[in-house]
Structure formats: structure tokens, C-alpha cells
Coordinates of C-alpha atoms and ligand atoms in Angstrom, one line a residue:
X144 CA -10.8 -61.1 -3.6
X145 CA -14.6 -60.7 -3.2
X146 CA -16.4 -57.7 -2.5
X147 CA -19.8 -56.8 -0.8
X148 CA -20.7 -53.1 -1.6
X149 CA -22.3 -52.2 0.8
X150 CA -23.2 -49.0 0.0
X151 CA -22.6 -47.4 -3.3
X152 CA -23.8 -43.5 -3.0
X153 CA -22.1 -40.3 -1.8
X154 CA -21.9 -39.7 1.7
X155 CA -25.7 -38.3 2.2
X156 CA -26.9 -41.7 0.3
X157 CA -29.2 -41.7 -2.8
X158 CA -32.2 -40.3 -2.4
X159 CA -30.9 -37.3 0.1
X160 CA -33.2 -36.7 3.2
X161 CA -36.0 -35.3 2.8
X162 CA -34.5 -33.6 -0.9
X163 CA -37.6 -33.4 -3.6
X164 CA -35.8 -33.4 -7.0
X165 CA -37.2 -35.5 -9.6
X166 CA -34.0 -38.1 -9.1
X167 CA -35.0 -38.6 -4.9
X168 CA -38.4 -38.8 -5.0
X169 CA -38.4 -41.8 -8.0
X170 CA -35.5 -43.5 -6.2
X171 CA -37.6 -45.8 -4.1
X172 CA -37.4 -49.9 -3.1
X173 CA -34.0 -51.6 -4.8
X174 CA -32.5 -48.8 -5.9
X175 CA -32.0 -47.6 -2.4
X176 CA -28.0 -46.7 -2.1
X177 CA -26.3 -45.7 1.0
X178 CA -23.2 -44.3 1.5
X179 CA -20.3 -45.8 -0.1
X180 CA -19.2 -48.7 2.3
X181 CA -17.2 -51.6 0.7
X182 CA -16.8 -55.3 2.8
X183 CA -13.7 -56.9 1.8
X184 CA -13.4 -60.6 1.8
X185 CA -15.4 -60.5 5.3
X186 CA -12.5 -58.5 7.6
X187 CA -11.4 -55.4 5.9
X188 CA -14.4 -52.6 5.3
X189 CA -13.8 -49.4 3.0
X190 CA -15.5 -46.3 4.2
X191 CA -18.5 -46.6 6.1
X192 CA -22.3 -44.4 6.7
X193 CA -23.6 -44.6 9.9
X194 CA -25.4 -47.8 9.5
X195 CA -23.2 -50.2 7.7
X196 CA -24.5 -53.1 10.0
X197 CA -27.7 -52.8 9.4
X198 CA -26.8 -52.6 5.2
X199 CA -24.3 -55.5 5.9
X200 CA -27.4 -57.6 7.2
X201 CA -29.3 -57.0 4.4
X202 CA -26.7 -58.0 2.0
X203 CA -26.7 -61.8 4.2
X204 CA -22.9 -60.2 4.9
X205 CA -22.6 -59.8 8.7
X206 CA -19.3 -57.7 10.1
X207 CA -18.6 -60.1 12.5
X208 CA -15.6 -61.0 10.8
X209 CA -14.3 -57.5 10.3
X210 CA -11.3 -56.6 11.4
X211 CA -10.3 -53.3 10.1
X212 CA -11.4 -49.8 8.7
X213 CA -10.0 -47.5 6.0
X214 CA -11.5 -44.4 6.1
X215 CA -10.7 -42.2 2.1
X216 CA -11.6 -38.7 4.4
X217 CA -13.2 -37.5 7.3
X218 CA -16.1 -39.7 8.2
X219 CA -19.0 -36.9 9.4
X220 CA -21.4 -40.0 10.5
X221 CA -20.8 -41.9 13.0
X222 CA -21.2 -46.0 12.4
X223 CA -22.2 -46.2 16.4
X224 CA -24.6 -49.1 16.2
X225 CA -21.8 -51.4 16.1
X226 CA -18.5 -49.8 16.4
X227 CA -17.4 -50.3 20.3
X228 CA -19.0 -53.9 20.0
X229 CA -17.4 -55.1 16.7
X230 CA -14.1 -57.2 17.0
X231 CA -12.2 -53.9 15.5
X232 CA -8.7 -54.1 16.1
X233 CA -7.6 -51.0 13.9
X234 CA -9.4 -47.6 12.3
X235 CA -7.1 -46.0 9.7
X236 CA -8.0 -42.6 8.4
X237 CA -6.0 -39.3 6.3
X238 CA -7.7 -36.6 8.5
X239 CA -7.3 -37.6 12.2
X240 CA -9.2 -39.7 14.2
X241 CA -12.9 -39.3 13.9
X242 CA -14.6 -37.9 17.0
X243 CA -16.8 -40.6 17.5
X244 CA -13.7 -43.2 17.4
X245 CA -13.4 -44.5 21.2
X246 CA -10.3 -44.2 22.8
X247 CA -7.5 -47.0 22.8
X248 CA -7.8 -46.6 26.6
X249 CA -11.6 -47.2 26.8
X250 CA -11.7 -50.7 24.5
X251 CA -11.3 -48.8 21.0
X252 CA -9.4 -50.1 18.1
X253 CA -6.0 -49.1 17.3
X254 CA -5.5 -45.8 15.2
X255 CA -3.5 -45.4 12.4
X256 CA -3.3 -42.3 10.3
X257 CA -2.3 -42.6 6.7
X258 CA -0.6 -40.4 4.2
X259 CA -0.3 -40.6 0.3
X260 CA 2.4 -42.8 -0.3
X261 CA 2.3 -45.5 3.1
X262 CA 2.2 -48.9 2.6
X263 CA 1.4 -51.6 5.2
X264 CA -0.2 -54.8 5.4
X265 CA -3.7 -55.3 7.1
X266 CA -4.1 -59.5 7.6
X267 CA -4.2 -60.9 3.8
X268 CA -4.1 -57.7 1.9
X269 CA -1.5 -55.6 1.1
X270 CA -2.5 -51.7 1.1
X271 CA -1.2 -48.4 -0.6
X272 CA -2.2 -45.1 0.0
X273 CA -2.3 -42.8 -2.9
X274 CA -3.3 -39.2 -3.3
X275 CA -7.4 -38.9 -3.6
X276 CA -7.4 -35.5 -5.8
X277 CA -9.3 -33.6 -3.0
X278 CA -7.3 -32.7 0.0
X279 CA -7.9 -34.1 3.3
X280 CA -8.8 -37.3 1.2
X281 CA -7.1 -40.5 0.1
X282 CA -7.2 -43.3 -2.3
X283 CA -6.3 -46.5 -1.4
X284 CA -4.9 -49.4 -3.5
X285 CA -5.4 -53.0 -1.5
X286 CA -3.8 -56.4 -3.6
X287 CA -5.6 -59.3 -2.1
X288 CA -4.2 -62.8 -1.0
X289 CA -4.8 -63.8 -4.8
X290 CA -3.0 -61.3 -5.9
X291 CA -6.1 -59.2 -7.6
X292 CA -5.5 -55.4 -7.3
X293 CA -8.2 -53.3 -6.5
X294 CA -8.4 -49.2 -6.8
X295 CA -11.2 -47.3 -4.6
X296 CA -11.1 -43.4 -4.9
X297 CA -12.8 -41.1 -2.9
X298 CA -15.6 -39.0 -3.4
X299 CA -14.6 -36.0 -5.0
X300 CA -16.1 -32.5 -5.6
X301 CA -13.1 -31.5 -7.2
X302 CA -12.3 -31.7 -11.4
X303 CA -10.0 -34.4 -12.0
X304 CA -6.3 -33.3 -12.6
X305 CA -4.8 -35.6 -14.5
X306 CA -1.4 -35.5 -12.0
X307 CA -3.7 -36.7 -9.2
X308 CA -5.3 -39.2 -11.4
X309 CA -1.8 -40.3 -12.8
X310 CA -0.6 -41.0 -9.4
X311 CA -3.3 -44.0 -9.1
X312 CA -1.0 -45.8 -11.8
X313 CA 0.2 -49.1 -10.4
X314 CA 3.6 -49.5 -12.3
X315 CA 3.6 -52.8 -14.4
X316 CA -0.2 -53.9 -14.5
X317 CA -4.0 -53.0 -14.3
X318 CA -6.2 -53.3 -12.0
X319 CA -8.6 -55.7 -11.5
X320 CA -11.3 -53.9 -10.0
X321 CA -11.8 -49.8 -9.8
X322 CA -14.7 -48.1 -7.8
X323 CA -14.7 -44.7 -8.2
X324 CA -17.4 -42.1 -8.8
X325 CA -17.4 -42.3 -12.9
X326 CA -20.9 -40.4 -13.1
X327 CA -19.3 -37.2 -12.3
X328 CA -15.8 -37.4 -13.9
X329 CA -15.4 -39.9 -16.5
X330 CA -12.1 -38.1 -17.4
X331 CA -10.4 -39.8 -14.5
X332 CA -11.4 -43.2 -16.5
X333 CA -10.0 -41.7 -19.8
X334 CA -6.7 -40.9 -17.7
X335 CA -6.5 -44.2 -16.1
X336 CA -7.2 -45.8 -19.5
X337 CA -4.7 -44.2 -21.5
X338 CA -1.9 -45.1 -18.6
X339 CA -2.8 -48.4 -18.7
X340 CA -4.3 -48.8 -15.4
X341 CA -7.8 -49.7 -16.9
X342 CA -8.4 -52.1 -19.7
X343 CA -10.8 -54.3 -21.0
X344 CA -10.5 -56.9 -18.1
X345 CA -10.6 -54.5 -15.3
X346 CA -14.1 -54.4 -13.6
X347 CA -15.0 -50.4 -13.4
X348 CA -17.7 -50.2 -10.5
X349 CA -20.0 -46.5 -10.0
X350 CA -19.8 -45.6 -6.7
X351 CA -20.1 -42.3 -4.7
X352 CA -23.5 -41.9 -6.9
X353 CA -25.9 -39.5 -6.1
X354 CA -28.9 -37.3 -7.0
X355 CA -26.8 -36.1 -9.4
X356 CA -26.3 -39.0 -11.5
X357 CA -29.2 -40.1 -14.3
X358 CA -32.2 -42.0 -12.4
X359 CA -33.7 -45.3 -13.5
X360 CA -32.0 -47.4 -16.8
X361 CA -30.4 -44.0 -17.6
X362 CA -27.7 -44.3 -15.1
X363 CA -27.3 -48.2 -16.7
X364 CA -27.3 -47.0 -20.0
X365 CA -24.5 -44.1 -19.5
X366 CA -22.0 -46.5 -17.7
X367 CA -22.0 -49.1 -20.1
X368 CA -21.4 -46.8 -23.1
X369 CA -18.2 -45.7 -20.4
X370 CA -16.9 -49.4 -20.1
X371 CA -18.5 -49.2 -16.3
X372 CA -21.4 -51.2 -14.4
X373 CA -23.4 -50.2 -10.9
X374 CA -24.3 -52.8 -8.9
X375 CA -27.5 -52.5 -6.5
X376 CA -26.2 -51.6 -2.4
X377 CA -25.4 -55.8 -1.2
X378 CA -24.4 -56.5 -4.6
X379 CA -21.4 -59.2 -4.6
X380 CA -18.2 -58.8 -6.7
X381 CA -15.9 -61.6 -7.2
X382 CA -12.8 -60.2 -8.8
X383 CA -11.4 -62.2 -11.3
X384 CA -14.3 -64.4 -11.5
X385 CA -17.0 -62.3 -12.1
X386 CA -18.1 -61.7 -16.1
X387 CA -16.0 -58.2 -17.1
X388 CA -19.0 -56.0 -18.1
X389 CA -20.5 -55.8 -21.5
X390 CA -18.3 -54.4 -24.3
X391 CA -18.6 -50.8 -25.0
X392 CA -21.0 -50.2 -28.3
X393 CA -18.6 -49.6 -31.2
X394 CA -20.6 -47.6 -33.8
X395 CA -23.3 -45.1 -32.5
X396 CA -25.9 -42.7 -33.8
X397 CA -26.9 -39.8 -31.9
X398 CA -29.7 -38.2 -33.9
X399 CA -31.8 -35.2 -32.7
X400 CA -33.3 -31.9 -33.0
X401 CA -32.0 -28.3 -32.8
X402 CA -31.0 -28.0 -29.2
X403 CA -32.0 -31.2 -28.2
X404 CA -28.6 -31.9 -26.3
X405 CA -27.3 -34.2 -29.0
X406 CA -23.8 -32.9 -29.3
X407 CA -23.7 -33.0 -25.7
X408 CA -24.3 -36.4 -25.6
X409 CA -22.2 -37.7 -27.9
X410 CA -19.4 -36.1 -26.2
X411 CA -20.3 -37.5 -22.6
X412 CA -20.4 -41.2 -24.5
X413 CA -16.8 -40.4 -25.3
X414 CA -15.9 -39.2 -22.0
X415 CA -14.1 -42.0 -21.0
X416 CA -12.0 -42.7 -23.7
X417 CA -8.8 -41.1 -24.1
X418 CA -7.2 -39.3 -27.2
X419 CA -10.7 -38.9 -29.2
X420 CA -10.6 -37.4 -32.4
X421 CA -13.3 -34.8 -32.8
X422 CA -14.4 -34.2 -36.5
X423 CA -16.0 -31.2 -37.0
X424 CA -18.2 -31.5 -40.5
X425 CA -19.3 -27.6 -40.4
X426 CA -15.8 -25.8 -41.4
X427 CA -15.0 -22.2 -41.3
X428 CA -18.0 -19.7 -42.2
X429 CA -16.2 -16.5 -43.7
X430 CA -17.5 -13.6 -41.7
X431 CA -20.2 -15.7 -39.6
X432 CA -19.9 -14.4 -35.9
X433 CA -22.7 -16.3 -34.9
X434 CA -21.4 -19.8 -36.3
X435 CA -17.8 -18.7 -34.7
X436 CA -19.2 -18.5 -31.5
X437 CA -20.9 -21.6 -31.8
X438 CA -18.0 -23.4 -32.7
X439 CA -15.9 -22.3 -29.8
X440 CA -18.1 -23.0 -27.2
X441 CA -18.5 -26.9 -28.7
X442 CA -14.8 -26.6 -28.3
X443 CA -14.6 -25.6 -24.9
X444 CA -17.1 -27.9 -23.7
X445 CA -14.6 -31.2 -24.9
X446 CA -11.6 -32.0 -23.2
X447 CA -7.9 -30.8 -23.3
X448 CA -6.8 -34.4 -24.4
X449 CA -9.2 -34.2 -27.6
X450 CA -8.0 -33.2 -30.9
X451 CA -9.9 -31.8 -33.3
X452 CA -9.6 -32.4 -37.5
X453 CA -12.0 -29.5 -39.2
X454 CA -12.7 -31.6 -42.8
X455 CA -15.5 -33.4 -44.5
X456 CA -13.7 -36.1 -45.8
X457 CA -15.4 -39.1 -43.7
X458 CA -14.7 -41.6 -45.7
X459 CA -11.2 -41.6 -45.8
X460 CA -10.9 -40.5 -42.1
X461 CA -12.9 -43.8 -41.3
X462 CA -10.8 -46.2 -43.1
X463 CA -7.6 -44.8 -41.5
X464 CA -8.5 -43.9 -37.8
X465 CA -6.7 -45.5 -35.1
X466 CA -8.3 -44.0 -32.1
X467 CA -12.0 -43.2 -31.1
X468 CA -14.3 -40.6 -33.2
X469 CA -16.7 -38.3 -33.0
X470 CA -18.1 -37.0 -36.0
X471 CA -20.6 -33.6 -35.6
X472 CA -22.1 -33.9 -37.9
X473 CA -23.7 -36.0 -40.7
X474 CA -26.4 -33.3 -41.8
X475 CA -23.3 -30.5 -42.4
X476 CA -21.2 -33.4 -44.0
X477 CA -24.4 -33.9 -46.2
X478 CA -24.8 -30.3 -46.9
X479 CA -21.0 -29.9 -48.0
X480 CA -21.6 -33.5 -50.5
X481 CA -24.6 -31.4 -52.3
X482 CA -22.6 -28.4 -52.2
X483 CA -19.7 -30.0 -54.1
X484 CA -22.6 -31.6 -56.6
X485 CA -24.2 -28.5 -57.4
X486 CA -26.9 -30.9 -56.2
X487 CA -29.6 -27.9 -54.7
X488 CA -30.4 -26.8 -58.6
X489 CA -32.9 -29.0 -59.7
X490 CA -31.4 -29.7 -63.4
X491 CA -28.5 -30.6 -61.9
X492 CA -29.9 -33.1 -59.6
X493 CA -31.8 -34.5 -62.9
X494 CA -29.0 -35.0 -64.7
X495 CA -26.7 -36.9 -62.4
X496 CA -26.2 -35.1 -59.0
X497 CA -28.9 -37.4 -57.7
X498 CA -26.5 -40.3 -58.3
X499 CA -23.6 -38.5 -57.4
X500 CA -24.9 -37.6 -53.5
X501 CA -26.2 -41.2 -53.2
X502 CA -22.9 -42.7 -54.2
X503 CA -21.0 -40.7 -51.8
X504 CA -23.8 -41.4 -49.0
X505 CA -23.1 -45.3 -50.0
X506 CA -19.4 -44.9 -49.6
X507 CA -19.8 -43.6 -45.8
X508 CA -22.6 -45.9 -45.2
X509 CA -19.6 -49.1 -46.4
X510 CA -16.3 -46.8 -44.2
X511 CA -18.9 -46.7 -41.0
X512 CA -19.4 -50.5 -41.5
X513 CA -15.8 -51.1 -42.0
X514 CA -14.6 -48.8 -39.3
X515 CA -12.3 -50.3 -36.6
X516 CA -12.0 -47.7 -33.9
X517 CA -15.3 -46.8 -31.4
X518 CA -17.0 -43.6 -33.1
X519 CA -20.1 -41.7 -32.6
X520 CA -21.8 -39.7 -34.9
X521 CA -24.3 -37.0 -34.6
X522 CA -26.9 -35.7 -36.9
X523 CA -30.3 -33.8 -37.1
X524 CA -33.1 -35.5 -37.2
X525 CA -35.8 -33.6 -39.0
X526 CA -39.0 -34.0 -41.1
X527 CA -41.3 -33.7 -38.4
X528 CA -41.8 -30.2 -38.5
X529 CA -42.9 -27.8 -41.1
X530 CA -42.2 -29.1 -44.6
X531 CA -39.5 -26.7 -47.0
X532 CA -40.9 -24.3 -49.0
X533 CA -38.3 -24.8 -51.9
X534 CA -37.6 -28.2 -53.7
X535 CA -33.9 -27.6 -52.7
X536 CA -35.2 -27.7 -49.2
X537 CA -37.6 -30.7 -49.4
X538 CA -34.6 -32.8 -51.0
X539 CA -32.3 -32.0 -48.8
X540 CA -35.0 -33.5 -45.8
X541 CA -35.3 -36.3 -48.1
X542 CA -31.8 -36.8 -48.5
X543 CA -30.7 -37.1 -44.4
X544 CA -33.5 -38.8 -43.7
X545 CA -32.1 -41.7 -46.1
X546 CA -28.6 -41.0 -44.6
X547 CA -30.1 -41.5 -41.0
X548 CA -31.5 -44.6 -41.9
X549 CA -28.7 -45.7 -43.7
X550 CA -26.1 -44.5 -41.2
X551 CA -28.8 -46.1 -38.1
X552 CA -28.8 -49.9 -40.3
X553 CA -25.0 -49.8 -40.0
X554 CA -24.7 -49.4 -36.2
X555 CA -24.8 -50.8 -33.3
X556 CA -26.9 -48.3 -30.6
X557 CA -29.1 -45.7 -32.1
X558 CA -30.2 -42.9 -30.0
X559 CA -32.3 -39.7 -30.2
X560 CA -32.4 -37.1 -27.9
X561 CA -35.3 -35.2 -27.6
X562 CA -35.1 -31.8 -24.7
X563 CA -32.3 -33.4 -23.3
X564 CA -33.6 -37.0 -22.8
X565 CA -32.3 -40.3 -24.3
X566 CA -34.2 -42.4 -26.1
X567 CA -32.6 -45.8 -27.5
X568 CA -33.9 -46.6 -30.6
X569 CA -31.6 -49.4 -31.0
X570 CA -29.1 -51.5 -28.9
X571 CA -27.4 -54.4 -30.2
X572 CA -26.2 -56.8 -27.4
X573 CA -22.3 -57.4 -27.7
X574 CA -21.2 -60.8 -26.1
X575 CA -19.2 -59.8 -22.7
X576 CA -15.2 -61.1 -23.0
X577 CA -15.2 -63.2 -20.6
X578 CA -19.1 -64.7 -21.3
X579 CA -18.8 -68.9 -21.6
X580 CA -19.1 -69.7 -25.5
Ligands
ZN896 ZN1 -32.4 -35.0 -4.7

């Protein structure tokens, strides 16, 4: 099967009209994207904006050959440049037939309305219609003439329920190719992944994107740590033959300020993965309201499908894990090591506490290396700012710091967030599966 996306953005393309956020008015030359709009080896096209001719010609990809239309919803824009004098022989849609459709009577193609759970054959590809999570829409399922199995999802202003998402499952295999609007809800990914509908080979392409989604190598950055590419509006996909994208990073370091949005981030690199394991390093706080309120909203901010393990004993939990983790975070793990040492009294660290806090630092410096499963860890990046007043407070500075660096040596992408924005500090490149040796 090959693919020509068209378009790759939500219905009002990226940039809107005439919209003067930050994201519109940078998006300018390549990274152009119109509405979603998906060619199909050269006679079966996937949505439409009004102008998927003009975007078809661009792309070298004329519709000349194109012989049908799936619609996911209602289509608000007309594609009238070309419709009445295309070679269309059917329009299928979930929502009626769109007003600017001609009648069968005047020339116009053949109308077909679909419902979740039709199946039909257009030409060489077999087509499935499954439920699109927003009503009025639909996703469709199309197996080409190869036999490659594709998944396109609607756009969808709707959080994903995991029913909805379920019912995208194709019963004994994955697919080869998924487009579906990942930016906003990763979740459906995770869902998709942990049903077996998504794995390493299947090609996971962004679409429906929109001023929403990060601008510039932020939007590149995000989808790769989700096992996801975007493609530029004309890019060609050939499924099956194409590279699978670049494995996900396995070990990551998310290091920032107070505030800086670094739990945040850790959790939306995680997004996509199902069944994480969130290890909270802080514990319980007898009679700290503050810290309790803290803690729940961290926990309401992660996903129903996480778990949660309240310890500080990394090491071990490194060594053993079997699916992903996300440790927050390495400065409270720290505190708790010195705590157990005695290590803030200054005799104490003399006499052997020194060695004591390093040896343990050591030990989770070899369990990160050694660890098998994708994790993330967080910590606090400090020793910018004011310097400590007390000697306890200076060595504990000194002490992360060396953990950071320690921690940072040991992993594959290193990021700090600073007000919210990502900075990679490192970013190992991981051969892609399918790359020639
Ligand atoms: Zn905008």
C-alpha cells in the first residue's frame, strides 16, 4: 500500500486563518499542513479540505486516478475545484451526504452512507468501518491488495475512552500503518499498544495536527519519544517498505527547576505507553497538608491505567521491573539516602556517611545502566541560584549535582525544562529496526 498525505492538520489546517498565536504565525514555508487528506495508492482518497487538488499537485500526486472518497465525519468544506470533474464513481460518508455532493441525477458519484461495523470492498482494498470515539464520526480500517492493514481515526475533540479505542482492535494482527491525531491523546496509542494493535513495526503517523500541537523540532521531538513520526503535507508512505521510525529513547533524564513543568513532562513522554509504573520517591509527610495536596494532584494528572509504588528503593525496583517507569524523583530519593546516613551532620559525613551516600548513588547509577524496561526519571536541577546558608545545605547541592551527572552519563536523552520549554541536552541516536546493517 502506498500513501500520499496530502494533508496532515485538523480540519481548519495549521496555521488557522488569520489566528496570531505564537504556533501560526512561525508556521510558515514547509511546514504548511492542510487539512487531513490521505491519497491511497492513486484511487481511494481519505478525507478531504477544500483544495485537495491543488495539495495533490504539489505533492507530483495528481487525482486523476481517484476513484473514491471516505469521508471520517461531516465534511464543512467543500473540495469544488475538482469534485463534479474528477472520475468519482462513489462518496461514502457516516453523517449524510454533504451539501455540496452533486446529485446522482446531475453526473455525481454514487452515495454510500456508512455505519460502525460495514464492511465492503472499494476496487483493491478491503474497508471496515469502526466507531471514531466522537459521534457523527467514523474510523475506517482499509487492508490493501498486499495485504497491509491501515487504521485512520478521525479528528476528535473528545477524551479517548478506552471502549471506543478498543473497538479499533483488528482480531489476530497489528497494523501496519495508524494515522491518528497522537498530539492530543497519546492514550489512544497506549490503548492500542497494550491490545496489540500497535507494535514496534507498525508505522504511527500524526495527523489531525494543529495550533495546538508543539511548533518547530518540538512537535518531532514529542512524537518520537511516543514511538510516532509526522511527515511534511505530500510526504510519501510506503507501508511495509518504508524504515519503521526511530526506536523510542530507553533511559531519560528530565532535570529542572521548581515549577519548571518537569513532572509534566516526564509524564507526557510516557503517555503512550501502557501500564507505567509510577515511583513516587517523596513518601508520606505526617501532618503536611500542603505536601498532600501536592501529591494528589500529580496523581490526578496521570492516567487510570498507571500504578503507582510509594518507596525509595530504586535499586532494587530497577533490576526487577518489567514494564515502563517513571521515577519522581531523584533529589527526594537523595534526600531519603542522607536521611538513612545521618549524612546532614557534619561528623557523620566525616566519618563515613560520605562513602556511604556515594556508594548508594553508585549502585543506582549501575541499576539505571542495567535496566531493561523504558524509564524516565525526574530530578531538580539546582545550584544556579542562591548558594545554602548551612553546610548540610551546600552538600546536599553538591551531592545531586554529582547524581545528575552521574544519572545524565548513564542515559540515553537528557532534557531540562526550563518555564515550560524543552531543552535536549542529550540525544543518543538509536539504530531504527528495520535500518540496512
Ligand atoms: Zn493559532
Amino acid at each position: 500500500m502506498e500513501l500520499t498525505l496530502l494533508g496532515t492538520a485538523g480540519p481548519k489546517g495549521w496555521p488557522q486563518p488569520f489566528c496570531t498565536c505564537a504556533s501560526c504565525l512561525g508556521c510558515t514555508g514547509p511546514v504548511v499542513r492542510g487539512p487531513a487528506c490521505v491519497l491511497l495508492d492513486g484511487t481511494l482518497l481519505l478525507d478531504c479540505g477544500p483544495e485537495p487538488a491543488h495539495a495533490a499537485a504539489r505533492a507530483g500526486h495528481p487525482l486523476t486516478g481517484v476513484r473514491r472518497l471516505l469521508l471520517s465525519g461531516p465534511a464543512e468544506s467543500a473540495p469544488l475545484a475538482w469534485l463534479p470533474a474528477a472520475g468519482l464513481a462513489e462518496v461514502a460518508a457516516p453523517s449524510g451526504p454533504p451539501p455540496w455532493l452533486p446529485a446522482p441525477s446531475a453526473g455525481g458519484p454514487h452515495w454510500r452512507q456508512v455505519a460502525e461495523g460495514d464492511a465492503f470492498e472499494l476496487d483493491e482494498h478491503r474497508i471496515r468501518v469502526l466507531p471514531g470515539g466522537t459521534p457523527g464520526r467514523v474510523a475506517y480500517e482499509v487492508t490493501g491488495a498486499d495485504g497491509t492493514r491501515l487504521l485512520y481515526a478521525p479528528p476528535s475533540t473528545l477524551p479517548p475512552e478506552a471502549e471506543a479505542t478498543r473497538a479499533w482492535t483488528r482480531e489476530g494482527g497489528h497494523y501496519d500503518v495508524v494515522l491518528l491525531d497522537v498530539v492530543s491523546w497519546p492514550e489512544r496509542l497506549a490503548t492500542l499498544r497494550r491490545d496489540g494493535a500497535v507494535t514496534e513495526d507498525t508505522d504511527v503517523l500524526a495527523v489531525h495536527l494543529s495550533h495546538e500541537s508543539p511548533p518547530g523540532e518540538e512537535l518531532h521531538r514529542r512524537l518520537a519519544a511516543w514511538g510516532a513520526r509526522a511527515v511534511p503535507d505530500g510526504g510519501l508512505v510506503r507501508v511495509g517498505a518504508d524504515p519503521s521510525p526511530t526506536p523510542r529513547p530507553h533511559r531519560t533524564l528530565v532535570l529542572g527547576g521548581a515549577r519548571s513543568g518537569k513532572s509534566a513532562e516526564a509524564e507526557r513522554r510516557l503517555a503512550a505507553c501502557p501500564d507505567v509504573l509510577y515511583v513516587a520517591t517523596g513518601g508520606t509527610r505526617e501532618g503536611d497538608a500542603e505536601w498532600a495536596e501536592r501529591v494528589a494532584l500529580h496523581r490526578e494528572r496521570r492516567p487510570d491505567s498507571w500504578r503507582t509504588a510509594e518507596t525509595v528503593e530504586l535499586t532494587g525496583l530497577l533490576a526487577q521491573a518489567r514494564q515502563p517507569l517513571l521515577v519522581d524523583c531523584l533529589s527526594l530519593w537523595l534526600t531519603a539516602v542522607m536521611d538513612a546516613h545521618d549524612a546532614w551532620d557534619d561528623a557523620r559525613w566525616a566519618a563515613g556517611a560520605r562513602e556511604a551516600v556515594r556508594a548508594e548513588v553508585g549502585a543506582l547509577a549501575a541499576a539505571w545502566r542495567a535496566c531493561r524496561v523504558p524509564v524516565v526519571g525526574v530530578s531538580n536541577e539546582v545550584g544556579s541560584g542562591v548558594v545554602p546558608p548551612t553546610p548540610a545545605g551546600r552538600r546536599f547541592r553538591d551531592e545531586l549535582g554529582r547524581l545528575n551527572a552521574v544519572v545524565a552519563g548513564e542515559s540515553d536523552e537528557v532534557l531540562l525544562v526550563v518555564a515550560g520549554q524543552v531543552l535536549t541536552l542529550r540525544s543518543l541516536p538509536r539504530r531504527a529496526k528495520h535500518a540496512a546493517s
